[in-house]
Amino acid sequence: MIVAGIMSGTSADGINIALVRVTHARTHRKLNFEVLGRAEYSYPPAVRRSVLSAMNSTKASVADLARLNFLLAELYADALLATQRRFRVKAELVGCHGQTLYHQGERAPFLGRKLAVTWQTGDGSVLAARVRIPVVSDFRPADMAARGKGAPLVPFLDFLLYRDPLVGRIAQNIGGIANLTAIPAGAAANRVLAFDIGPGNMVIDAVTQRLFNRPFDRDGRIAASGAVIEGVIRDLLRASFFRRKPPKTAGREEFGHDFTQEFIQRCGRVDKRDIVATATALTAKAIADALRRFVLHRNHRYLDYIVSGGGANNAALMAMLANELRPLGLQIRSSDEFGMPSEAKEAAAFALLAYQTWHRLPSNIPSATGAKKPAILGKISYA
Ligand SMILES: Nc1ncnc2c1ncn2[C@@H]1O[C@H](COP(=O)(O)OP(=O)(O)O)[C@@H](O)[C@H]1O
Ligand SMILES: [Mg+2]
């Protein structure tokens, strides 16, 4: 079966599409898959602004949110149809993550109940009608209904891609948020550890936008020309989010507008380039810190550290990360080496999750999300 995955992450940079051929041996449960094509489409600037303001606002207009829900579905459809034409491949099913506008993985009191909540927009019915094949969307609520944090869901793919009888591997995605999946050598799926570490590109993007009026620090050039303010990072890494034990999830709720504002203030009156360098070092050091605190102290040995996501293109960030990881004995590799194009990985993951749902099979990894049981994820819209 050919399944399309559509992803738009918390960076709100745009849409990633992966066209994946999925096969399933009937005798045993093993899934095989191959990426047939991938493409990225940036959101038009006005759409990006609207998505970002919907995420950060405490008073977004309900009418605009409803419009955005339908508009994003149209944009997803255009992106998928263009990708299918480009690769001359026609998908039979779609897995669409949608655009997260709000995610609160921890339960908190609300009107007399304690709730964990999440909301992804980009309407499945509209998308299914435009692309004329069934769509699975809205993956996270089923995991949360099973008392999970609704994230991360990509470990389902990480486990299939990277498990190895002899080598322990860590998959590191650096999107808006940095999150990792640790797969001990020879481990079963229920031994996988996965969690959100903290900011990936989110704070780097925000300070670059604020101070240099550019959406991101291309190739890390600004960071490479600045000096890191170590004291700021040391203070920030003491904050409760970084110390909290997994499972845990993060988003703009933790590392969005308010965090960035405070971050810039903490840096004080310094060269603007130093602030971008410090935001970049925060990502690298938060990752190393999380590895030491939560991953490497366990009785497992890890060798490969496999990086994916847009942050892999930031040379300054990758150099800082290499510096941090050297003493930890980890070898940095790219997901491309494993046949998975770095930028397509998350989209491909949602193609596989959709495939599972279509076959009434669960796809959350309870040890990663904290769910009480396996859950069949998502809602199906028929064309
Ligand atoms: N050439 C590049 N140089 C530096 N950063 C880059 C580059 N390409 C992409 N990025 C970063 O990657 C981000 C997008 O990464 P992505 O994996 O799509 O994240 P998300 O899943 O949150 O959308 C951009 O916002 C930008 O910060
Ligand atoms: Mg993206």
Coordinates of C-alpha atoms and ligand atoms in Angstrom, one line a residue, residues 7-13 16 48 173-177 201 205 216-220 309-311 313-314 346, ligand 1:
M7 CA 3.5 16.8 8.7
S8 CA 3.7 20.4 9.8
G9 CA 5.6 20.9 13.0
T10 CA 5.8 23.5 15.8
S11 CA 8.3 25.5 13.8
A12 CA 5.3 26.5 11.6
D13 CA 7.8 26.7 8.7
N16 CA 6.6 18.1 4.8
R48 CA 2.9 31.4 8.9
N173 CA 15.0 15.0 16.0
I174 CA 15.7 18.7 16.1
G175 CA 12.5 20.5 14.9
G176 CA 10.9 23.4 16.8
I177 CA 11.3 21.2 19.8
N201 CA 15.0 25.5 16.7
D205 CA 14.2 31.0 15.2
F216 CA 15.8 31.4 10.9
D217 CA 19.6 31.5 11.2
R218 CA 20.6 29.9 7.9
D219 CA 23.3 27.3 8.3
G220 CA 24.0 28.8 11.8
G309 CA 14.9 17.5 11.4
G310 CA 15.6 21.0 10.2
G311 CA 18.2 21.6 12.9
N313 CA 21.1 21.9 8.7
N314 CA 22.3 24.4 11.3
E346 CA 8.3 12.8 10.8
Ligands
LIG1 N1 19.7 25.6 6.4 C1 19.3 25.8 7.6 N2 20.0 26.4 8.5 C2 19.6 26.6 9.8 N3 18.4 26.1 10.3 C3 17.6 25.5 9.4 C4 18.0 25.3 8.0 N4 17.0 24.6 7.4 C5 16.0 24.4 8.4 N5 16.4 24.9 9.6 C6 15.6 25.0 10.8 O1 14.7 23.9 10.9 C7 13.4 24.4 11.2 C8 12.4 23.5 10.7 O2 12.6 22.2 11.1 P1 11.5 21.1 11.1 O3 12.2 19.8 11.3 O4 10.6 21.3 9.9 O5 10.7 21.5 12.4 P2 9.2 21.3 12.8 O6 9.0 19.8 12.8 O7 9.1 22.0 14.1 O8 8.4 22.0 11.7 C9 13.4 25.8 10.7 O9 12.5 26.6 11.4 C10 14.9 26.3 11.0 O10 15.0 26.7 12.3

